[in-house]
Amino acid sequence: MAGLRLGPLLRYADGSCATVWVETSGPCTAEVRCADGAGGTASTFRIAGHHYALVPVGGLTPGTATEYEVLLDGASVWPPADSRFPPSVIATPTDDDGMRVAFGSCRWAAPPAGGKDSVGPDALDTLSARVAADPERARPDVLLLLGDQVYADEVSDATRHWLAGRRDLDRPPGDQIADYEEYTRLYYESWLDPEVRWLLSTVPSCMIFDDHDVIDDWNTSAAWLADMRATDWWQERLLSGLMSYWVYQQLGNLSPDELTADPLYAAVRETPDGTDALRAFAARADSDPASVRWSYRRDFGRTRLLMVDSRAARVLDEDRRTMLDPGEAAWLREQILEGRDGVDPGEHDPVTGGSGDEGAGAGGGAGAGAGRGAYDHLLIGTSLPWLLPHLVHDVEAWNAAMCGGERGERWARRGEWIRRGADLEHWAAFPSSFDALGDLIAEAGTGPGAPATVSVLSGDVHHAYVAEPSWAGRAPDARVAQLTCSPVHNSVPLSIRLGFRFGWSAPARALGRRIARHGRCAPPAVSWRRTGGPWFGNQIMTLTLRGRSARLRLEQARANRDGTNVLRMITDRELA
């Protein structure tokens, strides 16, 4: 009899349907059975010796929260008989309820029970404990995990010991992840944490990768990629990373309709073993990144979420370097402007200078909600912050100019070395994309049908802050903010903390301007100021959206003297 190895994860959820992801110990039929009679079944599919199912749940009633159980071949496997948590539920809030969006990034796996946590309390664990104590008051409506859900290049001691039992760690890639089986170990270690397992079973989640889901500085530059491809281990590492991401994260990002239309999902379910089909897909994503779309859209009533791939969709050639390839940029513009009164999404693409409906691949569904003023709040999820401390921004723009040959070949070689050593590969390191995203945000936030808020949600940089942009000669009708929250569970050295604090200061801005002048960098098309932070610690941000109002709350996980952990409020403010 098949057992439940991992999950359940409540992934997609709207007013009438949901999806629940599970990994099982063998082939079986997985069933989700709700207390109100809603439910669904799905047969497992096989990838690299592992068995998975994504169960579509239909017949849900809007405005309710119904308990559910998971059965495998008719035997109940969730909730566990000895569970100390409340029953898992599928909630379907209505537009009138508003919504709470919790988000963050960078979660290194929690230590084993009883172990000392060297990086402090886990914010997801602590959030789970609070929700379990008072589910009706504290439950987010959706959890956005903005990258680095697992760390393929920074494993725990327990995983390092496990790796040593299956291969020689003196050979590359050493004590980093090498193949699909080892990636599954990371997900077990992260998602079998009892608190996180229960939280993910009862709060819908949306996810996107960042570099550590594959390797630090993934796709930093064309030269970096060439060096990686010259090794004898990179190909397997990358393909396994993309395969595991598709199974463990991307599938659950898609709606039931998108899953039905997805040829890859059909292929892996229709064959006894879908490994070859998935591996071929990952190989195509590697050789032709523009052929696959990892970005996706979700509409939650009057809130539109666009999760943007800012890792695999890059164009890395120095003479045409952009954060998003032309098809990805056109898709982003179309999704942002669809439903805006009097706007033709295909008229002009400020990110690429082109137009049309280029690009195809996983997760490109348009969703619902077209019409005048289709949404009140626009959330752009990108793992890497758009607006950085001013000194960091200027250094990254300068570095891009150096690597592009602005000061000659010697500076270009030196610039590449600096770029890799200092992780200079955020939006600021792609100056044309940085400016173009600002133009698109200003357009989306201006005129008839403009939303009340446009929020860029990011992580990566291991601290939290709020920054607000402004444009010379125009002021969008929407309130626009960069909201950065990281890490959920990780650390940042004191030197980096001091650097980020200094990066926002007036002397740092003056220094940054001098550096930018050396690079002959054009001034950015947008200016911005920090309006909150920087804050350091394991933390989670929550946006509460109701009508056209928005409220932001940042909380940090802190340890009490009695050994319990709590989320302490750091800031609570209105955005609109």
Coordinates of C-alpha atoms in Angstrom, one line a residue:
M1 CA 0.0 0.0 0.0
A2 CA 1.3 3.4 -1.0
G3 CA 2.1 5.9 1.8
L4 CA 2.4 9.7 1.9
R5 CA 6.0 10.7 1.6
L6 CA 5.6 14.5 1.3
G7 CA 2.7 16.9 1.4
P8 CA -0.1 17.6 1.1
L9 CA 0.5 21.1 -0.3
L10 CA -2.5 23.2 -1.0
R11 CA -1.4 25.1 -4.1
Y12 CA -3.9 26.7 -6.4
A13 CA -7.2 27.9 -4.8
D14 CA -10.0 30.1 -6.1
G15 CA -13.7 30.4 -5.4
S16 CA -14.7 27.0 -6.8
C17 CA -11.7 24.8 -7.2
A18 CA -8.2 24.0 -5.9
T19 CA -5.2 21.7 -6.4
V20 CA -3.5 19.6 -3.8
W21 CA 0.0 18.2 -4.4
V22 CA 1.4 15.0 -2.9
E23 CA 4.4 12.7 -3.2
T24 CA 3.7 9.1 -2.5
S25 CA 5.8 6.0 -1.9
G26 CA 4.3 4.1 -4.8
P27 CA 1.8 4.3 -7.6
C28 CA -1.8 4.8 -6.5
T29 CA -4.9 6.9 -6.8
A30 CA -4.8 10.0 -4.6
E31 CA -8.1 11.5 -3.4
V32 CA -8.9 14.7 -1.6
R33 CA -12.2 14.5 0.3
C34 CA -13.7 17.6 1.8
A35 CA -16.1 17.7 4.7
D36 CA -18.7 19.6 2.6
G37 CA -18.7 17.0 -0.2
A38 CA -16.3 18.7 -2.5
G39 CA -13.3 16.7 -3.7
G40 CA -11.3 15.1 -6.5
T41 CA -9.0 12.3 -7.5
A42 CA -5.8 11.8 -9.6
S43 CA -3.6 8.9 -10.5
T44 CA 0.1 9.3 -9.6
F45 CA 2.8 9.9 -12.2
R46 CA 6.4 8.7 -12.0
I47 CA 9.5 10.8 -12.3
A48 CA 13.0 9.3 -11.6
G49 CA 11.6 6.6 -9.4
H50 CA 9.3 9.0 -7.4
H51 CA 5.6 9.1 -7.5
Y52 CA 3.5 12.3 -7.5
A53 CA -0.1 13.5 -7.9
L54 CA -1.7 16.9 -8.2
V55 CA -5.3 16.4 -7.2
P56 CA -7.9 18.8 -8.7
V57 CA -10.6 19.6 -6.1
G58 CA -13.9 20.8 -7.5
G59 CA -17.3 21.8 -6.1
L60 CA -16.0 24.3 -3.5
T61 CA -18.3 26.9 -2.2
P62 CA -17.1 30.6 -2.3
G63 CA -16.7 32.2 1.1
T64 CA -16.2 29.0 3.0
A65 CA -13.4 27.0 4.6
T66 CA -13.8 23.3 4.5
E67 CA -11.7 20.6 6.2
Y68 CA -10.2 18.0 4.0
E69 CA -8.5 14.6 4.2
V70 CA -6.1 12.8 1.8
L71 CA -6.7 9.2 0.8
L72 CA -4.4 6.9 -1.1
D73 CA -6.2 4.0 -2.8
G74 CA -9.0 4.6 -0.3
A75 CA -6.9 4.7 2.9
S76 CA -6.8 7.9 4.8
V77 CA -3.2 9.2 5.2
W78 CA -3.8 12.9 6.1
P79 CA -4.3 14.3 8.7
P80 CA -2.1 11.9 10.7
A81 CA -3.9 10.2 13.6
D82 CA -1.5 11.8 16.1
S83 CA -1.5 15.3 14.6
R84 CA -1.1 18.2 17.1
F85 CA -2.3 20.7 14.5
P86 CA -5.9 21.8 13.6
P87 CA -7.5 20.1 10.5
S88 CA -6.2 21.3 7.2
V89 CA -8.7 23.3 5.3
I90 CA -9.3 24.7 1.8
A91 CA -10.6 28.3 2.1
T92 CA -12.3 30.2 -0.7
P93 CA -12.6 33.9 0.3
T94 CA -14.8 36.2 -1.7
D95 CA -13.9 39.7 -3.0
D96 CA -15.7 41.3 -0.1
D97 CA -13.4 39.5 2.3
G98 CA -10.3 41.2 1.0
M99 CA -7.1 39.2 1.1
R100 CA -3.9 38.8 3.1
V101 CA -0.8 38.1 1.0
A102 CA 2.2 36.9 3.1
F103 CA 5.6 36.8 1.3
G104 CA 9.3 36.3 1.8
S105 CA 12.3 34.4 0.4
C106 CA 15.4 32.5 1.2
R107 CA 14.5 29.7 3.5
W108 CA 17.4 27.5 4.5
A109 CA 16.1 24.2 5.9
A110 CA 15.3 24.2 9.6
P111 CA 17.6 22.1 11.9
P112 CA 16.4 18.7 13.2
A113 CA 14.1 18.7 16.3
G114 CA 16.1 19.6 19.4
G115 CA 19.0 20.9 17.4
K116 CA 20.5 24.4 17.9
D117 CA 19.3 26.8 15.2
S118 CA 22.4 28.8 14.3
V119 CA 20.5 31.3 12.2
G120 CA 17.6 32.0 14.6
P121 CA 13.9 31.1 14.6
D122 CA 12.4 30.2 11.3
A123 CA 9.7 32.8 10.3
L124 CA 7.6 30.2 8.5
D125 CA 7.7 27.8 11.5
T126 CA 6.7 30.7 13.7
L127 CA 3.9 31.9 11.4
S128 CA 2.6 28.3 11.3
A129 CA 2.5 28.2 15.1
R130 CA 0.5 31.4 15.2
V131 CA -2.0 30.2 12.5
A132 CA -2.4 26.9 14.3
A133 CA -3.2 28.7 17.5
D134 CA -5.9 30.9 16.0
P135 CA -6.7 29.8 12.4
E136 CA -9.6 32.1 11.9
R137 CA -7.8 35.3 12.8
A138 CA -4.3 34.7 11.6
R139 CA -4.4 32.7 8.4
P140 CA -3.0 34.3 5.2
D141 CA -5.1 33.8 2.1
V142 CA -2.0 33.1 0.0
L143 CA 1.7 32.6 0.7
L144 CA 4.2 33.8 -1.9
L145 CA 7.6 32.2 -1.7
L146 CA 9.9 34.4 -3.8
G147 CA 12.9 32.2 -4.4
D148 CA 15.5 30.0 -2.7
Q149 CA 13.0 27.5 -1.4
V150 CA 15.9 25.1 -1.2
Y151 CA 19.7 25.6 -1.2
A152 CA 21.4 23.3 -3.7
D153 CA 24.8 24.8 -3.0
E154 CA 24.6 25.2 0.8
V155 CA 23.5 21.9 2.3
S156 CA 23.0 21.1 5.9
D157 CA 25.4 18.8 7.9
A158 CA 22.8 16.0 7.8
T159 CA 22.4 16.3 4.0
R160 CA 26.2 16.5 3.6
H161 CA 26.5 13.2 5.5
W162 CA 23.8 11.6 3.4
L163 CA 25.6 12.8 0.2
A164 CA 28.9 11.2 1.4
G165 CA 27.1 7.9 1.7
R166 CA 26.2 7.9 -2.0
R167 CA 29.2 9.4 -3.8
D168 CA 32.8 10.8 -3.4
L169 CA 32.5 14.4 -2.2
D170 CA 36.1 15.1 -3.3
R171 CA 34.9 15.1 -6.9
P172 CA 32.9 18.1 -8.3
P173 CA 30.4 19.3 -7.4
G174 CA 31.5 18.2 -4.0
D175 CA 29.1 18.7 -1.2
Q176 CA 26.6 20.4 -3.4
I177 CA 23.6 18.8 -5.1
A178 CA 24.4 16.8 -8.2
D179 CA 21.2 15.0 -9.5
Y180 CA 17.5 14.7 -9.2
E181 CA 17.6 12.2 -6.3
E182 CA 19.6 14.7 -4.3
Y183 CA 17.2 17.5 -5.1
T184 CA 14.4 15.4 -3.7
R185 CA 16.4 15.2 -0.4
L186 CA 16.4 19.0 -0.2
Y187 CA 12.6 19.2 -0.5
Y188 CA 12.1 16.4 2.1
E189 CA 14.4 18.2 4.5
S190 CA 12.6 21.5 4.0
W191 CA 8.9 20.5 3.7
L192 CA 8.8 17.6 6.2
D193 CA 9.4 20.2 9.0
P194 CA 6.1 19.6 10.8
E195 CA 5.2 23.2 11.2
V196 CA 5.9 24.1 7.6
R197 CA 4.3 20.9 6.4
W198 CA 1.0 21.8 8.1
L199 CA 1.2 25.4 7.0
L200 CA 1.6 24.5 3.4
S201 CA -1.3 22.1 3.7
T202 CA -3.7 24.8 4.7
V203 CA -2.5 28.0 3.1
P204 CA -2.4 28.2 -0.8
S205 CA 1.1 29.0 -2.1
C206 CA 2.7 30.5 -5.2
M207 CA 6.4 29.9 -5.8
I208 CA 9.2 31.1 -8.1
F209 CA 12.9 30.1 -8.2
D210 CA 16.0 32.1 -7.6
D211 CA 19.6 31.2 -7.9
H212 CA 20.1 28.9 -4.9
D213 CA 17.3 26.7 -6.1
V214 CA 20.0 25.7 -8.7
I215 CA 23.3 27.4 -7.8
D216 CA 24.5 30.7 -6.5
D217 CA 24.7 33.4 -9.2
W218 CA 22.8 31.3 -11.7
N219 CA 22.9 33.0 -15.1
T220 CA 25.0 35.9 -13.9
S221 CA 26.6 36.4 -17.4
A222 CA 27.4 34.8 -20.7
A223 CA 31.0 34.2 -19.5
W224 CA 29.7 32.6 -16.2
L225 CA 27.5 30.3 -18.2
A226 CA 30.2 29.3 -20.6
D227 CA 32.5 28.4 -17.7
M228 CA 29.8 26.3 -16.1
R229 CA 29.0 24.4 -19.3
A230 CA 32.7 23.5 -19.6
T231 CA 32.5 21.4 -16.5
D232 CA 31.5 17.7 -16.6
W233 CA 28.8 18.1 -13.8
W234 CA 26.8 21.2 -14.7
Q235 CA 24.5 19.7 -17.3
E236 CA 23.1 17.1 -14.9
R237 CA 22.9 19.7 -12.1
L238 CA 20.9 22.1 -14.2
L239 CA 18.6 19.6 -15.8
S240 CA 17.9 18.0 -12.4
G241 CA 17.2 21.4 -10.9
L242 CA 14.7 22.4 -13.6
M243 CA 13.0 19.0 -13.5
S244 CA 12.6 19.1 -9.7
Y245 CA 11.4 22.7 -9.8
W246 CA 8.7 21.7 -12.3
V247 CA 7.6 18.8 -10.2
Y248 CA 7.8 20.4 -6.7
Q249 CA 7.0 24.0 -7.4
Q250 CA 5.9 25.0 -10.9
L251 CA 3.0 22.5 -11.3
G252 CA 1.2 23.8 -8.3
N253 CA 1.5 27.4 -9.6
L254 CA -0.9 26.6 -12.5
S255 CA -4.7 26.6 -12.5
P256 CA -6.7 23.4 -13.4
D257 CA -7.4 24.9 -16.8
E258 CA -3.8 25.6 -17.4
L259 CA -2.9 22.1 -16.3
T260 CA -5.4 20.6 -18.7
A261 CA -3.9 22.6 -21.6
D262 CA -0.2 21.8 -20.7
P263 CA 1.2 19.2 -23.1
L264 CA 4.1 18.3 -20.7
Y265 CA 1.7 17.6 -17.9
A266 CA -0.3 15.4 -20.2
A267 CA 2.8 13.6 -21.4
V268 CA 4.1 12.7 -18.0
R269 CA 0.7 11.4 -16.9
E270 CA 0.0 9.4 -20.0
T271 CA 3.2 7.3 -19.8
P272 CA 4.3 4.7 -17.2
D273 CA 7.4 6.8 -16.5
G274 CA 7.5 10.5 -17.4
T275 CA 11.2 11.0 -16.7
D276 CA 12.3 11.1 -20.3
A277 CA 9.6 13.6 -21.3
L278 CA 10.5 15.9 -18.4
R279 CA 14.2 15.6 -19.0
A280 CA 13.7 16.6 -22.7
F281 CA 11.7 19.6 -21.6
A282 CA 14.4 20.7 -19.2
A283 CA 17.0 20.3 -21.9
R284 CA 15.0 22.5 -24.2
A285 CA 14.6 25.1 -21.5
D286 CA 18.4 25.1 -21.1
S287 CA 19.3 25.3 -24.8
D288 CA 16.5 27.7 -25.8
P289 CA 15.3 29.5 -22.7
A290 CA 12.8 31.6 -24.7
S291 CA 10.9 28.4 -25.6
V292 CA 9.7 27.9 -22.0
R293 CA 7.8 30.3 -19.7
W294 CA 8.2 29.9 -16.0
S295 CA 6.4 33.2 -15.3
Y296 CA 2.7 33.0 -14.5
R297 CA -0.3 35.0 -13.6
R298 CA -2.9 34.6 -10.8
D299 CA -5.9 36.7 -10.3
F300 CA -7.4 36.8 -6.7
G301 CA -10.6 38.8 -7.2
R302 CA -9.5 42.4 -7.7
T303 CA -5.8 41.6 -7.1
R304 CA -3.5 40.6 -10.0
L305 CA -0.3 38.7 -9.2
L306 CA 2.4 38.3 -11.9
M307 CA 5.2 36.1 -10.9
V308 CA 8.2 37.0 -13.1
D309 CA 11.1 34.7 -13.9
S310 CA 14.2 36.9 -13.4
R311 CA 16.7 34.0 -13.7
A312 CA 16.1 31.7 -16.6
A313 CA 14.5 34.3 -19.0
R314 CA 17.7 36.5 -19.2
V315 CA 19.5 37.4 -22.4
L316 CA 23.1 37.3 -21.4
D317 CA 25.0 38.5 -24.5
E318 CA 26.8 41.6 -23.4
D319 CA 25.7 43.6 -26.5
R320 CA 22.0 42.9 -25.9
R321 CA 21.9 42.0 -22.2
T322 CA 18.3 42.1 -20.7
M323 CA 16.7 40.7 -17.6
L324 CA 13.8 39.3 -19.8
D325 CA 13.9 37.9 -23.3
P326 CA 11.6 39.7 -25.8
G327 CA 8.8 37.1 -25.5
E328 CA 8.9 37.3 -21.7
A329 CA 8.8 41.1 -21.7
A330 CA 5.9 41.1 -24.2
W331 CA 4.0 38.7 -22.0
L332 CA 4.6 40.8 -18.9
R333 CA 3.3 43.9 -20.6
E334 CA 0.2 42.1 -21.9
Q335 CA -0.6 40.7 -18.5
I336 CA -0.2 44.0 -16.8
L337 CA -2.2 46.0 -19.2
E338 CA -5.0 43.5 -20.0
G339 CA -8.3 45.0 -18.8
R340 CA -6.9 48.6 -18.6
D341 CA -9.4 51.0 -20.2
G342 CA -8.1 52.4 -23.5
V343 CA -4.8 50.5 -23.5
D344 CA -3.7 48.1 -26.3
P345 CA -1.2 45.7 -24.7
G346 CA 0.3 45.0 -28.1
E347 CA 0.7 48.6 -29.2
H348 CA 4.2 49.0 -27.9
D349 CA 6.5 47.1 -25.6
P350 CA 8.6 49.5 -23.6
V351 CA 10.8 46.6 -22.3
T352 CA 11.9 45.4 -25.7
G353 CA 10.7 48.1 -28.1
G354 CA 8.6 45.6 -29.9
S355 CA 5.1 44.4 -29.9
G356 CA 2.9 41.3 -30.4
D357 CA 2.5 38.0 -28.6
E358 CA 5.9 36.4 -28.6
G359 CA 6.9 33.4 -26.5
A360 CA 5.2 30.4 -25.3
G361 CA 5.6 27.7 -22.6
A362 CA 4.6 26.7 -19.2
G363 CA 2.4 28.9 -17.1
G364 CA 1.3 31.6 -19.5
G365 CA -2.4 31.5 -18.8
A366 CA -4.2 34.8 -18.8
G367 CA -6.7 34.2 -16.0
A368 CA -9.9 36.1 -15.5
G369 CA -11.0 39.6 -14.8
A370 CA -10.8 41.5 -18.1
G371 CA -12.8 44.8 -18.4
R372 CA -12.4 48.4 -17.3
G373 CA -10.1 48.6 -14.3
A374 CA -9.7 44.8 -14.1
Y375 CA -7.8 45.0 -10.8
D376 CA -7.4 47.3 -7.8
H377 CA -3.9 46.0 -6.8
L378 CA -1.1 44.8 -9.0
L379 CA 1.6 42.6 -7.4
I380 CA 4.8 42.0 -9.4
G381 CA 6.7 39.1 -7.9
T382 CA 10.4 39.1 -8.9
S383 CA 12.9 37.3 -6.8
L384 CA 15.4 40.1 -7.3
P385 CA 14.6 43.6 -6.1
W386 CA 14.0 46.2 -8.8
L387 CA 15.0 49.2 -6.5
L388 CA 18.2 48.6 -4.4
P389 CA 20.2 50.9 -2.1
H390 CA 21.5 53.7 -4.3
L391 CA 25.1 52.8 -4.0
V392 CA 24.5 49.2 -4.9
H393 CA 22.4 50.3 -7.9
D394 CA 25.1 52.6 -9.2
V395 CA 27.8 50.0 -8.7
E396 CA 25.8 47.4 -10.6
A397 CA 25.1 49.9 -13.5
W398 CA 28.8 50.8 -13.6
N399 CA 29.8 47.2 -13.6
A400 CA 27.4 46.5 -16.5
A401 CA 29.1 49.3 -18.5
M402 CA 32.5 47.9 -17.7
C403 CA 31.6 44.4 -18.7
G404 CA 30.1 45.8 -21.9
G405 CA 33.4 47.3 -22.9
E406 CA 32.7 51.0 -22.1
R407 CA 36.3 51.4 -20.7
G408 CA 38.0 48.8 -22.9
E409 CA 38.9 45.1 -22.7
R410 CA 41.0 45.4 -19.5
W411 CA 38.2 46.9 -17.6
A412 CA 35.8 44.4 -19.1
R413 CA 37.8 41.5 -17.7
R414 CA 38.1 43.2 -14.4
G415 CA 34.4 43.9 -14.4
E416 CA 33.5 40.3 -15.0
W417 CA 35.6 39.3 -12.0
I418 CA 33.9 41.9 -9.8
R419 CA 30.5 41.0 -11.1
R420 CA 30.9 37.3 -10.0
G421 CA 32.6 38.1 -6.7
A422 CA 30.1 40.7 -5.6
D423 CA 26.9 39.2 -7.0
L424 CA 26.2 42.2 -9.2
E425 CA 23.3 40.8 -11.2
H426 CA 20.0 42.4 -10.1
W427 CA 17.8 44.6 -12.2
A428 CA 20.3 47.4 -11.9
A429 CA 22.8 45.3 -13.7
F430 CA 20.5 45.2 -16.7
P431 CA 20.1 49.0 -17.1
S432 CA 17.7 48.9 -20.1
S433 CA 15.5 46.4 -18.4
F434 CA 15.5 48.5 -15.1
D435 CA 14.4 51.6 -17.0
A436 CA 11.8 49.7 -19.1
L437 CA 10.2 48.1 -16.1
G438 CA 9.9 51.5 -14.5
D439 CA 8.2 52.9 -17.6
L440 CA 5.8 49.9 -17.7
I441 CA 4.9 50.3 -14.0
A442 CA 4.3 54.1 -14.5
E443 CA 2.1 53.3 -17.5
A444 CA 0.1 50.7 -15.6
G445 CA -0.4 53.0 -12.6
T446 CA -1.6 56.0 -14.6
G447 CA -4.9 57.0 -16.1
P448 CA -8.4 55.6 -16.3
G449 CA -8.6 52.1 -14.7
A450 CA -5.3 52.5 -12.8
P451 CA -5.0 50.3 -9.7
A452 CA -4.7 51.8 -6.3
T453 CA -1.3 50.2 -5.7
V454 CA 1.5 48.6 -7.7
S455 CA 3.8 46.6 -5.5
V456 CA 7.1 45.0 -6.6
L457 CA 7.6 42.0 -4.2
S458 CA 11.2 40.7 -3.9
G459 CA 13.6 38.9 -1.7
D460 CA 17.2 37.7 -2.2
V461 CA 19.2 40.4 -0.4
H462 CA 18.8 39.1 3.2
H463 CA 17.1 42.2 4.6
A464 CA 13.8 43.9 4.4
Y465 CA 13.0 47.5 3.3
V466 CA 10.4 49.7 1.5
A467 CA 11.4 52.0 -1.3
E468 CA 9.1 54.3 -3.3
P469 CA 9.9 55.6 -6.8
S470 CA 9.1 58.8 -8.5
W471 CA 9.2 59.9 -12.1
A472 CA 10.3 63.3 -13.4
G473 CA 7.4 65.2 -15.0
R474 CA 4.7 62.6 -14.1
A475 CA 3.2 61.1 -11.1
P476 CA 1.3 57.8 -11.4
D477 CA -2.2 57.7 -9.9
A478 CA -1.3 54.4 -8.2
R479 CA 0.9 54.2 -5.1
V480 CA 4.0 52.4 -6.2
A481 CA 6.4 50.6 -3.8
Q482 CA 9.3 48.2 -3.8
L483 CA 8.6 45.7 -1.0
T484 CA 11.6 43.5 -0.2
C485 CA 11.5 40.8 2.5
S486 CA 14.3 38.3 3.1
P487 CA 15.3 36.0 4.6
V488 CA 12.6 33.7 6.0
H489 CA 15.3 31.6 7.6
N490 CA 18.9 32.5 6.9
S491 CA 21.6 34.9 8.1
V492 CA 23.7 37.8 6.8
P493 CA 27.2 38.7 8.0
L494 CA 27.8 41.9 9.9
S495 CA 29.9 43.3 7.1
I496 CA 27.0 42.9 4.7
R497 CA 24.6 44.5 7.1
L498 CA 26.8 47.5 7.5
G499 CA 27.2 47.7 3.7
F500 CA 23.5 47.7 3.1
R501 CA 22.9 50.4 5.8
F502 CA 25.6 52.5 4.3
G503 CA 24.3 51.9 0.8
W504 CA 21.1 54.0 1.6
S505 CA 23.0 56.9 3.1
A506 CA 23.7 60.4 1.5
P507 CA 27.5 59.8 1.4
A508 CA 26.8 56.5 -0.4
R509 CA 24.6 58.2 -2.9
A510 CA 27.4 60.7 -3.7
L511 CA 30.0 57.9 -4.0
G512 CA 27.6 56.0 -6.3
R513 CA 27.2 59.0 -8.6
R514 CA 31.0 59.3 -8.9
I515 CA 31.2 55.6 -9.8
A516 CA 28.4 55.9 -12.3
R517 CA 30.2 58.8 -14.0
H518 CA 33.3 56.7 -14.4
G519 CA 31.1 54.1 -16.2
R520 CA 29.5 56.8 -18.4
C521 CA 26.2 55.5 -17.1
A522 CA 23.0 57.4 -18.1
P523 CA 21.0 58.5 -15.0
P524 CA 18.2 56.0 -14.3
A525 CA 14.8 56.9 -15.7
V526 CA 13.3 56.7 -12.2
S527 CA 14.4 58.0 -8.8
W528 CA 13.5 56.5 -5.5
R529 CA 13.8 56.9 -1.7
R530 CA 13.8 54.5 1.1
T531 CA 10.7 54.8 3.3
G532 CA 11.2 51.9 5.6
G533 CA 14.1 49.8 6.9
P534 CA 16.6 48.3 6.4
W535 CA 15.5 45.6 8.8
F536 CA 17.6 42.5 9.5
G537 CA 16.4 39.1 10.8
N538 CA 14.2 36.1 9.9
Q539 CA 11.0 37.8 8.7
I540 CA 7.8 37.8 6.8
M541 CA 5.8 40.6 5.2
T542 CA 2.0 40.7 4.8
L543 CA -0.1 42.9 2.5
T544 CA -3.7 43.2 3.6
L545 CA -5.8 44.3 0.6
R546 CA -9.4 45.3 1.0
G547 CA -11.2 47.3 -1.7
R548 CA -8.7 49.9 -2.9
S549 CA -6.9 50.1 0.5
A550 CA -3.6 48.3 1.2
R551 CA -1.8 47.9 4.5
L552 CA 1.7 46.5 5.0
R553 CA 3.0 44.6 8.0
L554 CA 6.5 43.3 8.6
E555 CA 7.1 40.8 11.4
Q556 CA 10.3 39.1 12.7
A557 CA 10.7 35.8 14.3
R558 CA 12.1 36.2 17.8
A559 CA 12.9 33.7 20.5
N560 CA 11.4 34.1 24.0
R561 CA 13.3 33.2 27.1
D562 CA 11.0 30.3 27.7
G563 CA 12.1 28.7 24.4
T564 CA 9.0 29.6 22.4
N565 CA 9.2 31.7 19.3
V566 CA 6.9 34.6 18.3
L567 CA 6.4 37.0 15.4
R568 CA 7.0 40.5 16.6
M569 CA 5.7 43.4 14.6
I570 CA 8.4 45.7 13.2
T571 CA 6.3 48.0 11.1
D572 CA 2.6 48.4 10.3
R573 CA 1.6 51.1 7.8
E574 CA -0.9 52.0 5.2
L575 CA 0.1 52.0 1.5
A576 CA -3.2 53.2 0.1

